[in-house]
Coordinates of C-alpha atoms in Angstrom, one line a residue:
X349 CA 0.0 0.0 0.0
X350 CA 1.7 3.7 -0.7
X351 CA 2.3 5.4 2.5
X352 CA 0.4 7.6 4.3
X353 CA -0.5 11.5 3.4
X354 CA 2.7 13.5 2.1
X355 CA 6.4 13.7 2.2
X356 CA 6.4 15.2 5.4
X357 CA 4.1 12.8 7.1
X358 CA 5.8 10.1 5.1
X359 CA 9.2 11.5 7.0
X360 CA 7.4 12.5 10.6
X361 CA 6.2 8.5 10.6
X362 CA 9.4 6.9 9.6
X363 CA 11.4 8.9 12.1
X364 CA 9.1 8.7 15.3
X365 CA 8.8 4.4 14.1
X366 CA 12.7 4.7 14.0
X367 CA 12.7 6.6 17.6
X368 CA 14.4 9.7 16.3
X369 CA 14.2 13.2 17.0
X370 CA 14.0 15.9 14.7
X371 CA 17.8 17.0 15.9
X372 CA 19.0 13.8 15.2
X373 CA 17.5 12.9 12.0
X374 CA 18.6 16.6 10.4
X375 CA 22.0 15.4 11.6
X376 CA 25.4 17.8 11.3
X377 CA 23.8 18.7 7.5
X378 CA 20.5 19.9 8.2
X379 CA 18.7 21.8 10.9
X380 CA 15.6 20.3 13.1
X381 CA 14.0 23.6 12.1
X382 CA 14.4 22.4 8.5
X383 CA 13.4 19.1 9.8
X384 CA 10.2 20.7 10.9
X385 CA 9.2 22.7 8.2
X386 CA 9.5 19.7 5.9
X387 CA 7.1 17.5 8.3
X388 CA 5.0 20.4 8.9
X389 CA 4.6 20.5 4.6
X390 CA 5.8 23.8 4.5
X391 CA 9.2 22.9 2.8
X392 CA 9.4 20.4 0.0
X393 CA 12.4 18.6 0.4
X394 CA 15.4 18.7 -2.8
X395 CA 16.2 15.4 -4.5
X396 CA 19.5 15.7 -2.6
X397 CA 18.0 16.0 0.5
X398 CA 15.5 13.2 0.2
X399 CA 18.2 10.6 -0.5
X400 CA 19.9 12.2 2.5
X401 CA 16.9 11.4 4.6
X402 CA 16.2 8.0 3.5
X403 CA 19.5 6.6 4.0
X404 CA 18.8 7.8 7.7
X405 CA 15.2 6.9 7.8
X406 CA 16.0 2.9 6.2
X407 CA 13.6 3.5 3.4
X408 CA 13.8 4.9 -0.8
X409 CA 14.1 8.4 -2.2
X410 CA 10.7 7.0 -3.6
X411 CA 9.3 5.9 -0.9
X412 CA 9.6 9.3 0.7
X413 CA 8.6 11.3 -2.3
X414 CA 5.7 9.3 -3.9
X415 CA 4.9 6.3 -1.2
X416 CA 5.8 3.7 -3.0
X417 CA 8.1 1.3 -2.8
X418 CA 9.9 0.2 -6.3
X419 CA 9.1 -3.0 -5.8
X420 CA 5.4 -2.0 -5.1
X421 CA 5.5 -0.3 -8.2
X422 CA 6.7 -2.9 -10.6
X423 CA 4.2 -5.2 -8.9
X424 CA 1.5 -2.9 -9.7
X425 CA 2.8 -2.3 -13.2
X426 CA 2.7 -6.2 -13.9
X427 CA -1.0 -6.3 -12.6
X428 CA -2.0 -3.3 -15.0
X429 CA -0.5 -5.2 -17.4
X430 CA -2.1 -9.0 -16.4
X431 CA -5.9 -7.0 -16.5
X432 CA -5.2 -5.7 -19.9
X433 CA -4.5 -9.1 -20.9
X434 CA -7.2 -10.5 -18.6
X435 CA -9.0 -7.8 -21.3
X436 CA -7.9 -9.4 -24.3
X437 CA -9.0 -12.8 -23.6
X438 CA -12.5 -11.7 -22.9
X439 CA -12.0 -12.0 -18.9
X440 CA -13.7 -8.6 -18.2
X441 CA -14.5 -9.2 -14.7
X442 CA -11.5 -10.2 -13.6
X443 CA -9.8 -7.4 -15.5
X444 CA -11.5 -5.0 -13.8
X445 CA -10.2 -6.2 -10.3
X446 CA -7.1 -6.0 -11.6
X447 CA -7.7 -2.1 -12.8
X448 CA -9.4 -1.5 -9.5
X449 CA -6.3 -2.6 -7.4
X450 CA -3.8 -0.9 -9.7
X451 CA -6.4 2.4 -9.1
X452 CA -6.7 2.3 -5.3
X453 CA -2.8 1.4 -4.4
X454 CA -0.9 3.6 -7.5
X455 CA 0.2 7.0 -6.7
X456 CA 1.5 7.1 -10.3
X457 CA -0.2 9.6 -12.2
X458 CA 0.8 7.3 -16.0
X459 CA -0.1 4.1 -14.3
X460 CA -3.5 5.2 -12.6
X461 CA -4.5 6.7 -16.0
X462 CA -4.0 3.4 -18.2
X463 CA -5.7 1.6 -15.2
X464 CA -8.9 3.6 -15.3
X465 CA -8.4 3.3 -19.1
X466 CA -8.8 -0.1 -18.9
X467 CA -11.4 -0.4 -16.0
X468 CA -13.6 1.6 -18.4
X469 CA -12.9 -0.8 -21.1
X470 CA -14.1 -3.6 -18.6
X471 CA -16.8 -1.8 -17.7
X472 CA -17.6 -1.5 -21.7
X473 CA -17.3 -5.6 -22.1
X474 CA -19.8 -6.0 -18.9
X475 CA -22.1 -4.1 -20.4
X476 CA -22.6 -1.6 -17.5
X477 CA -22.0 1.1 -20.7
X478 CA -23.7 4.1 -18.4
X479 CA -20.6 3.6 -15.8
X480 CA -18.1 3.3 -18.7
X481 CA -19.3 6.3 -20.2
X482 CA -18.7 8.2 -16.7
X483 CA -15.2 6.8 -16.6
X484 CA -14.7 7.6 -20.2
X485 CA -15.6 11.3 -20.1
X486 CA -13.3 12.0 -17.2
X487 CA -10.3 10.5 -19.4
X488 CA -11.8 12.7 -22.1
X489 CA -11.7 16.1 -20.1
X490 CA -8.2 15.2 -18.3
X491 CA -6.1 14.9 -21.8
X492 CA -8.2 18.0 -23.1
X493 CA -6.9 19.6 -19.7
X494 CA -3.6 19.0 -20.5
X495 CA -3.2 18.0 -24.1
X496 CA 0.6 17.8 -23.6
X497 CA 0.2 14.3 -21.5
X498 CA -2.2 12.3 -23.5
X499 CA -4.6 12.6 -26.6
X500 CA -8.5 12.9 -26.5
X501 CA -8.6 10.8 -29.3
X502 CA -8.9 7.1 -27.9
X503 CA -11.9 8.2 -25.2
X504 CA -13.3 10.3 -27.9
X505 CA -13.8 7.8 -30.0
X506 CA -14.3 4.7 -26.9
X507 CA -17.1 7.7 -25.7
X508 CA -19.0 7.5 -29.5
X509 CA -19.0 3.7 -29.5
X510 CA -21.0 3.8 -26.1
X511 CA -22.9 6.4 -26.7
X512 CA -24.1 4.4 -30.0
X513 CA -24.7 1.2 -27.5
X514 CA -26.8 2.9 -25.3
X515 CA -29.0 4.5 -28.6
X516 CA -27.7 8.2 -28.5
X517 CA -27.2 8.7 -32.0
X518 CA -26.8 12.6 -31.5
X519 CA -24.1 12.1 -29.2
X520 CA -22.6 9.0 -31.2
X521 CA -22.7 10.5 -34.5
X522 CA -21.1 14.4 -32.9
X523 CA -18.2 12.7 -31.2
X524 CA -17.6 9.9 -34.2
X525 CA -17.0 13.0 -36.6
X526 CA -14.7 14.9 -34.2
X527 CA -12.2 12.0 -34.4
X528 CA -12.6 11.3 -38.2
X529 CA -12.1 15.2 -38.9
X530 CA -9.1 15.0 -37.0
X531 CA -7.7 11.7 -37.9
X532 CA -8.4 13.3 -41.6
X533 CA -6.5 16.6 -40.8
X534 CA -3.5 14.5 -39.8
X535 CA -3.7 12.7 -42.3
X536 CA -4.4 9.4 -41.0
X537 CA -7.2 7.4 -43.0
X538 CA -6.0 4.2 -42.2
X539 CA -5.0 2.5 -38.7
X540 CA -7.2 1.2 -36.1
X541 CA -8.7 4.4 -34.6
X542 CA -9.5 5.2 -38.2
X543 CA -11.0 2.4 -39.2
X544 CA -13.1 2.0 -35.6
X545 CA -14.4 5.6 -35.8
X546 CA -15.6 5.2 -39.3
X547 CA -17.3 2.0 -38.3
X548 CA -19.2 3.5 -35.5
X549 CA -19.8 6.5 -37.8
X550 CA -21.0 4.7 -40.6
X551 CA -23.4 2.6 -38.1
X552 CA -24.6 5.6 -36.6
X553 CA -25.8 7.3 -40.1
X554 CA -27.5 4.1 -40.8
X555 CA -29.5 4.0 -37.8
X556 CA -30.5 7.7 -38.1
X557 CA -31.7 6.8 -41.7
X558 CA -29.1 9.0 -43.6
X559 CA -28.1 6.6 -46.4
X560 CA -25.9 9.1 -48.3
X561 CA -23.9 10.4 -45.4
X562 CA -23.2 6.6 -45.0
X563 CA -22.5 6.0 -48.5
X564 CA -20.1 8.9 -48.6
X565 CA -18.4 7.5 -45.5
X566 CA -18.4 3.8 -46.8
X567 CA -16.6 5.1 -49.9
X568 CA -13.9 6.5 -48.2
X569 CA -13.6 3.6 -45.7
X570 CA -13.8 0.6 -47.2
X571 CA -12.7 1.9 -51.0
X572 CA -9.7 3.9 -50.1
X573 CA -7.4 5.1 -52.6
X574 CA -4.8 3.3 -53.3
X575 CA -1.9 5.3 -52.7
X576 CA -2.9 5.1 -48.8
X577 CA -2.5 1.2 -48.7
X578 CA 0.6 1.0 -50.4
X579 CA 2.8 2.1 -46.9
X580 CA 3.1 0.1 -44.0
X581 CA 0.6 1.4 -41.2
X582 CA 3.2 2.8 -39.5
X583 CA 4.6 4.9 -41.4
X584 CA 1.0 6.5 -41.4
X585 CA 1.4 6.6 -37.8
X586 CA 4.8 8.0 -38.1
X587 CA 4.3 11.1 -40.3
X588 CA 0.5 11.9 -38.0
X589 CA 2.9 11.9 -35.3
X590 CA 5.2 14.8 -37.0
X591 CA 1.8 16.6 -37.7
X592 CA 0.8 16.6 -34.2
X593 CA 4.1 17.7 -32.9
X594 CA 4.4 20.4 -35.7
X595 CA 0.7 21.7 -34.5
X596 CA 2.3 21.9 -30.9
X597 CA -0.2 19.0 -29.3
X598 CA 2.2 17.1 -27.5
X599 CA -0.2 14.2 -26.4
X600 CA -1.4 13.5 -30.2
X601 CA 2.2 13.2 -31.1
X602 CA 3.3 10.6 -28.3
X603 CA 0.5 8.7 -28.6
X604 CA 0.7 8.3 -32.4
X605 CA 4.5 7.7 -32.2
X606 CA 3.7 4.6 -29.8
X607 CA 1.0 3.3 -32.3
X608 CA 4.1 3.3 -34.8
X609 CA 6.0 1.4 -32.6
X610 CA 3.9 -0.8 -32.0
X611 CA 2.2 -1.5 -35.2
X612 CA 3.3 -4.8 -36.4
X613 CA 2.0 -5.2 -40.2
X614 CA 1.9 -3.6 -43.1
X615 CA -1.6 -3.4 -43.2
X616 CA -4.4 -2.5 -40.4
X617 CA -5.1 -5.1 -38.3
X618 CA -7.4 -8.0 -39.6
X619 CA -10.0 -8.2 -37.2
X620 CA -10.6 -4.1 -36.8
X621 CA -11.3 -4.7 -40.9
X622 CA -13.2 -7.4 -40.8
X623 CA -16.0 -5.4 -38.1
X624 CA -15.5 -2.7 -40.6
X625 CA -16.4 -5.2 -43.6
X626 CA -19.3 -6.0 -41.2
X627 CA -20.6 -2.9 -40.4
X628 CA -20.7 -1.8 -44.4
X629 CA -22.7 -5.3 -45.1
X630 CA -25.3 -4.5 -42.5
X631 CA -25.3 -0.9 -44.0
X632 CA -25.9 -1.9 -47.3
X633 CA -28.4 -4.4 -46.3
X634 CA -30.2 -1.7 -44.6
X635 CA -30.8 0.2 -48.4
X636 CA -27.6 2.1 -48.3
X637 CA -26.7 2.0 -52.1
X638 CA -23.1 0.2 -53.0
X639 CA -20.0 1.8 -52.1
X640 CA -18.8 0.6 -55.5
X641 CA -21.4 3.7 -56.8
X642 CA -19.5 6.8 -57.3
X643 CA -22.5 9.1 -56.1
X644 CA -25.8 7.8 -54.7
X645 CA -28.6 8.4 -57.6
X646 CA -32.4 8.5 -56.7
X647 CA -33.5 4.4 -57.0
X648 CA -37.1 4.0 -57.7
X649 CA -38.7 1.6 -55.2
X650 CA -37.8 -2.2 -56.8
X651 CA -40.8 -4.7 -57.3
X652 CA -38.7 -7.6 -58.3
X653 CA -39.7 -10.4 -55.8
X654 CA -43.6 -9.1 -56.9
X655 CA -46.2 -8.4 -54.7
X656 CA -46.7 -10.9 -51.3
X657 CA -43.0 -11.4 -51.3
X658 CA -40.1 -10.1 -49.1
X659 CA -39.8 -6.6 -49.9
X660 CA -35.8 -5.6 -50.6
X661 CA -34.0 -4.5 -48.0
X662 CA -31.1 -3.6 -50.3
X663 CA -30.7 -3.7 -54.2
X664 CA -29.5 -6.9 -55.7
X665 CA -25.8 -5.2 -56.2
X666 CA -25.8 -3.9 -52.6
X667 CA -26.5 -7.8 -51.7
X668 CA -24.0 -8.9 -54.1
X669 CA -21.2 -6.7 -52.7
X670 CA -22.4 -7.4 -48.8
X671 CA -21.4 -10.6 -49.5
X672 CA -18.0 -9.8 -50.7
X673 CA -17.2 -7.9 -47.6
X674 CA -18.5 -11.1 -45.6
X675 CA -16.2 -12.9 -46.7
X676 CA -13.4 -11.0 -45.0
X677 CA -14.8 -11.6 -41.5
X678 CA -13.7 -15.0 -40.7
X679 CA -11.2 -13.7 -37.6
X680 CA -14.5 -12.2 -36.4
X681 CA -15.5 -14.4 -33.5
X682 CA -18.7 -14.9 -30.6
X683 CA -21.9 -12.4 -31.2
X684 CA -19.8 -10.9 -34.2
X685 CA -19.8 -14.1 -36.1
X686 CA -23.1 -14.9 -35.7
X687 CA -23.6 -11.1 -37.0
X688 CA -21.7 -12.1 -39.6
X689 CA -23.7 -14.9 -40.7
X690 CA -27.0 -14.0 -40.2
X691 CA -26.7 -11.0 -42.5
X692 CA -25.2 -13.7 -45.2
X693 CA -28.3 -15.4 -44.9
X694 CA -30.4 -12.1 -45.9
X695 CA -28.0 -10.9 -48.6
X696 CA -28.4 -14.4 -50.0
X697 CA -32.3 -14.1 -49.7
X698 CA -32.2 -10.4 -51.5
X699 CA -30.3 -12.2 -54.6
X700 CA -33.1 -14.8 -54.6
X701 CA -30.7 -18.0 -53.8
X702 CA -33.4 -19.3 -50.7
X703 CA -31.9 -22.4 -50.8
X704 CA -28.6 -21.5 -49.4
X705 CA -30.0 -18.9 -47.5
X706 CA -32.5 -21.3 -45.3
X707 CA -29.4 -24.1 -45.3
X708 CA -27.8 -21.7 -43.2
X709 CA -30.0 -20.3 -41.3
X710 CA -31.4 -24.0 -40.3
X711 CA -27.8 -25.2 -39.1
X712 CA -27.7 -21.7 -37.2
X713 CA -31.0 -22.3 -35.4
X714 CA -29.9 -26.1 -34.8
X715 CA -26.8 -25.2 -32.8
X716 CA -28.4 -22.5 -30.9
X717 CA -24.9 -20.7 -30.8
X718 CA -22.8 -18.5 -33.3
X719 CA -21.7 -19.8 -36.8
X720 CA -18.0 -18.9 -38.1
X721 CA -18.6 -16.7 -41.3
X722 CA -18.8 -18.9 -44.2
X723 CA -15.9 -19.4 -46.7
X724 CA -17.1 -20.7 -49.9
X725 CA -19.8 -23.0 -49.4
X726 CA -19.1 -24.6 -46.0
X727 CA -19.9 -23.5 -42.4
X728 CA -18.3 -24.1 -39.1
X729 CA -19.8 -24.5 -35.6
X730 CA -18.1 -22.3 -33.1
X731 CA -18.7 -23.2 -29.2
X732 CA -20.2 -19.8 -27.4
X733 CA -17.8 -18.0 -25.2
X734 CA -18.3 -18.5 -21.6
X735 CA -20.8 -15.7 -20.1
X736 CA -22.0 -14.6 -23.3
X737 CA -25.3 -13.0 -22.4
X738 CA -28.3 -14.7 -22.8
X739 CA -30.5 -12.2 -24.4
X740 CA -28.1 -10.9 -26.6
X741 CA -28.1 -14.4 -27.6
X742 CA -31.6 -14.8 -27.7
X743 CA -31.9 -11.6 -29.9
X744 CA -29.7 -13.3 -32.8
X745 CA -31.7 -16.5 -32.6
X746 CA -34.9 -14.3 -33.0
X747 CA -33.4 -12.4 -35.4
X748 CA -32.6 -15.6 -37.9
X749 CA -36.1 -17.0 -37.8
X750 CA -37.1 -13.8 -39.2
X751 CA -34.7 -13.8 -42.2
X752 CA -36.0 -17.7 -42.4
X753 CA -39.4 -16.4 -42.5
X754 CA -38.6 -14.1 -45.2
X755 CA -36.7 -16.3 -47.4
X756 CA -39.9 -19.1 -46.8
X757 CA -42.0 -16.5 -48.3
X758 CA -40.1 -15.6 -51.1
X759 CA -39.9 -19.5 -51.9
X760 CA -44.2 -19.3 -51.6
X761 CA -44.6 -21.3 -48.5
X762 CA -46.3 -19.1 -46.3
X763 CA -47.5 -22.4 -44.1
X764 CA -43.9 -23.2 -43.2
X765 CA -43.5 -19.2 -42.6
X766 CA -46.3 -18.8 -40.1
X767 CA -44.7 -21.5 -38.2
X768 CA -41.2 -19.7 -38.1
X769 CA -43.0 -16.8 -37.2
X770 CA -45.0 -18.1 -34.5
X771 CA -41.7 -19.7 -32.9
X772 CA -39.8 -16.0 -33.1
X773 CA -43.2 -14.3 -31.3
X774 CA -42.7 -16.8 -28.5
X775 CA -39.3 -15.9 -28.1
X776 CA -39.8 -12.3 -28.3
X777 CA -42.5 -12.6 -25.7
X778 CA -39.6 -13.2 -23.4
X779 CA -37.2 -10.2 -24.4
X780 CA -37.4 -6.7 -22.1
X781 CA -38.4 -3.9 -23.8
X782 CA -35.9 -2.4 -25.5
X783 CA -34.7 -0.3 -28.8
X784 CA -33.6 -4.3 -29.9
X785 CA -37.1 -5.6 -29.1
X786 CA -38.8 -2.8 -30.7
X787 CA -37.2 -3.5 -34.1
X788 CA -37.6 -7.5 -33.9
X789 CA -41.0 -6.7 -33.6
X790 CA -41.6 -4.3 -36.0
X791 CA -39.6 -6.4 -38.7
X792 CA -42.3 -9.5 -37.2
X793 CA -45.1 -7.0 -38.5
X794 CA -43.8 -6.8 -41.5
X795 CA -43.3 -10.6 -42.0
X796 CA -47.0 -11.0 -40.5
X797 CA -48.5 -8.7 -43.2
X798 CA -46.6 -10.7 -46.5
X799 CA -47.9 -13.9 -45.0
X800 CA -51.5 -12.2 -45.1
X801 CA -51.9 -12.3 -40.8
X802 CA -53.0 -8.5 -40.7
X803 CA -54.2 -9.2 -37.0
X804 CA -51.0 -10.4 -35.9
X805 CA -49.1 -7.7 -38.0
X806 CA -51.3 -4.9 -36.1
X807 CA -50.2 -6.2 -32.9
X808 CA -46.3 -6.3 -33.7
X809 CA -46.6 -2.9 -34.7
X810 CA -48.1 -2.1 -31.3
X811 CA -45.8 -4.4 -29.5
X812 CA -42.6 -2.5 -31.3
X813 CA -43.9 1.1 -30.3
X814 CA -44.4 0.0 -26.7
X815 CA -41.2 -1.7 -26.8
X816 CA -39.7 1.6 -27.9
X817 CA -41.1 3.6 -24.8
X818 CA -44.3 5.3 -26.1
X819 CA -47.3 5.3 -24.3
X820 CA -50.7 3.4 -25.1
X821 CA -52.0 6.9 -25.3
X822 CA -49.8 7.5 -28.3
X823 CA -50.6 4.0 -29.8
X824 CA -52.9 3.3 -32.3
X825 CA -53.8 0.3 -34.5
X826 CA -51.9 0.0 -37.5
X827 CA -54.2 -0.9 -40.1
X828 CA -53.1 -3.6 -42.6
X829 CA -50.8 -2.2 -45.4
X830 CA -49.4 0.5 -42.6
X831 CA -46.0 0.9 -41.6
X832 CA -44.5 2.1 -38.0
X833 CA -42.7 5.1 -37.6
X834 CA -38.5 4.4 -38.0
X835 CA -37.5 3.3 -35.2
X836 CA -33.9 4.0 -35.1
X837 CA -31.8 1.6 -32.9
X838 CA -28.4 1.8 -31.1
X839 CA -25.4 -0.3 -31.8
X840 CA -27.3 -3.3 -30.7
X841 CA -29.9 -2.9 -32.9
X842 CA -30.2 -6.6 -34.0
X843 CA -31.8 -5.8 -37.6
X844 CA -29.4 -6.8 -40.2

């Protein structure tokens, strides 16, 4: 534990456990007066004079100046570093002991920072986002105190990710376009804070319905120009890190010279692009036109499928180059994956191939747990990760009997429909109300109304509005044929 109060009471303790008077611990160098003034806190002792001291007193220069012990310290900087690995492996709770010992016994302003860094992180993975947010936003405002220690950067962006979790798109969408804006004016359009940024960005747009804002950004994420992919990352990193120090903002600079140093590829790393492959295939699934378009023209509605079949999420080529991105998240793993292959299953149901779609929706809903993204045509059962939460879970599984339901209809079996239907009302029955709830059902209303059920379709509607927050006062019946409001979700919106 670091000692008690300040240096002087550090020094008052040690000599009174030691059974020394002021007189003789200042010795034939000092004076007790000095002695004194030190214990009293009105003098701060010199570096000279604290190695002086602890020689006498038994103890460290360090001990005396900051509390702790070296050996404490390097014990505490092994157990920040043990919870950050904790971290890695998907061990949040006991990651966040570890930060909360390195927080209460630390008295080292670097160390306690990456600690609460990386409680917050925990707190993140736990799902208790409302605390992380807290913890965030004080890490925001300390490096925008003092921009010379640390950037505002990595909370910046850590803060729009939550924000997006817990469905404030406002907040998600402002602080998601500081960091890109400033990522772009250093220069830096590739790297992982670029790449997460843009992801949470691009999300964001989708969920407020603003397709060409999210077109615009998919371009520039996931169809970069090629003269940025042809240097290693960090040399990126590097020459962001001149920028910064050119500009004067000290934190930016260190913390993009460490990302240089510590970048290992040439490239980004694989799983931050294969999220960001995933986000653009959920965006273009949700009617975002492709990113291989160079400007988003005015589509007239498409009646392909005809009339009592799935209506489009997405056109045919925005399905067609969903899957393409797909198929670079196979190092995606847990509720990601199952993302991942849920969202094949639609993009194969939108180019009208229902029998590959339902094959892998059926093995999905067989298993009960995530599916490894497909490569080719085969499909690989991967065991859940231990803790993985049960309604998030239970979300997904609801989730895939609706793209079944869709792609049964489209086949013209509205029997074997209504039964996959019936199965995902049960299930939803069970979920809290909820931004995710409310779209499940609303998607269910849709479903109900192709299959001709315009009771049960009136009732999902209802069901997603009160699952949304709004009152029975400000309920009414959807007649058959009627669509909800949008309903725009957070990050855990489950529709795909």
């Amino acid at each position: 534990m670091p000692g008690p109060g300040n240096v002087g009471e550090r020094v008052r303790n040690l000599r009174l456990t030691r059974r020394l008077s002021q007189a003789q611990l200042a010795g034939h160098d000092l004076s007790d007066s000095y002695i004194s003034l030190i214990e009293s806190g009105k003098r701060t002792p010199t570096p000279t004079v604290l190695r002086m001291l602890a020689e006498r007193l038994g103890c460290t220069p360090e001990y005396l100046a900051e509390g702790v012990e070296p050996e404490q310290r390097a014990h505490l900087e092994v157990r920040e570093r043990h919870a950050h690995l904790a971290l890695l492996r998907g061990d949040a709770a006991t990651a966040e002991a570890g930060f909360d010992e390195v927080i209460a016994r630390s008295d080292d302003p670097d160390l306690t920072s990456r600690a609460r860094w990386g409680r917050a992180r925990a707190l993140e993975e736990l799902g208790r986002t409302d605390a992380a947010i807290a913890l965030f936003e004080e890490l925001r405002e300390q490096a925008e105190r003092d921009p010379g220690r640390a950037s505002w950067l990595p909370p910046v962006i850590a803060l729009a990710r939550c924000y997006h979790t817990v469905g404030d798109l406002g907040q998600a969408i402002a602080l998601g376009e500081r960091a890109v804006a400033r990522l772009e004016q250093l220069g830096l359009g590739v790297g992982h804070e670029y790449t997460e940024a843009g992801r949470i960005l691009l999300l964001a747009y989708v969920d407020r319905s603003d397709p060409v804002r999210a077109h615009d950004l998919g371009r520039r994420l996931l169809r970069p120009e090629q003269s940025a992919q042809d240097e290693p990352v960090s040399v990126h990193y590097q020459r962001a890190s001149v920028r910064a120090l050119e500009e004067g903002t000290i934190g930016d600079s260190l913390y993009f010279a460490d990302q240089a140093l510590a970048a290992r590829s040439d490239s980004t790393p694989v799983q931050s692009r294969a999220r960001l492959a995933l986000a653009g295939a959920k965006a273009l699934l949700r009617g975002v036109l492709p990113f291989s378009a160079a400007a988003p023209p005015v589509v007239p509605a498409s009646s392909e499928l005809g009339i009592g079949r799935p209506r489009p999420e997405g056109s045919r080529e925005a399905a067609q180059e969903a899957l393409e991105l797909l198929q670079g998240t196979a190092d995606l793993e847990g509720e990601e994956s199952t993302e991942s292959t849920i969202a094949k299953a639609r993009a194969l149901v939108l180019l009208g191939e229902l029998d590959d779609a339902i094959a892998t929706l059926e093995r999905f809903l067989d298993t009960g747990m995530a599916l490894a993204p497909p490569t080719g045509t085969q499909s690989v059962t991967v065991t859940p990760q231990p803790g993985s939460d049960l309604a998030v879970r239970t979300q997904k599984t609801i989730l895939a009997r609706l793209v079944l339901a869709r792609a049964r209809v489209a086949q013209g079996d509205l029997t074997a429909a209504q039964v996959v239907l019936r199965a995902a009302s049960e299930q939803l029955a069970a979920l809290s109300p909820g931004r995710p709830a409310a779209h499940l059902y609303r998607e269910l209303g849709e479903l109900y109304e192709l299959v001709q059920d315009t009771e049960s379709a009136a009732a999902a509607y209802r069901q997603a509005l009160q699952a949304a927050g709004l009152s029975a006062s400000q309920i009414t019946s959807a007649p058959s044929g009627t669509r909800t409001p949008s309903l725009h979700g957070p990050h855990d919106d489950p529709g795909l």
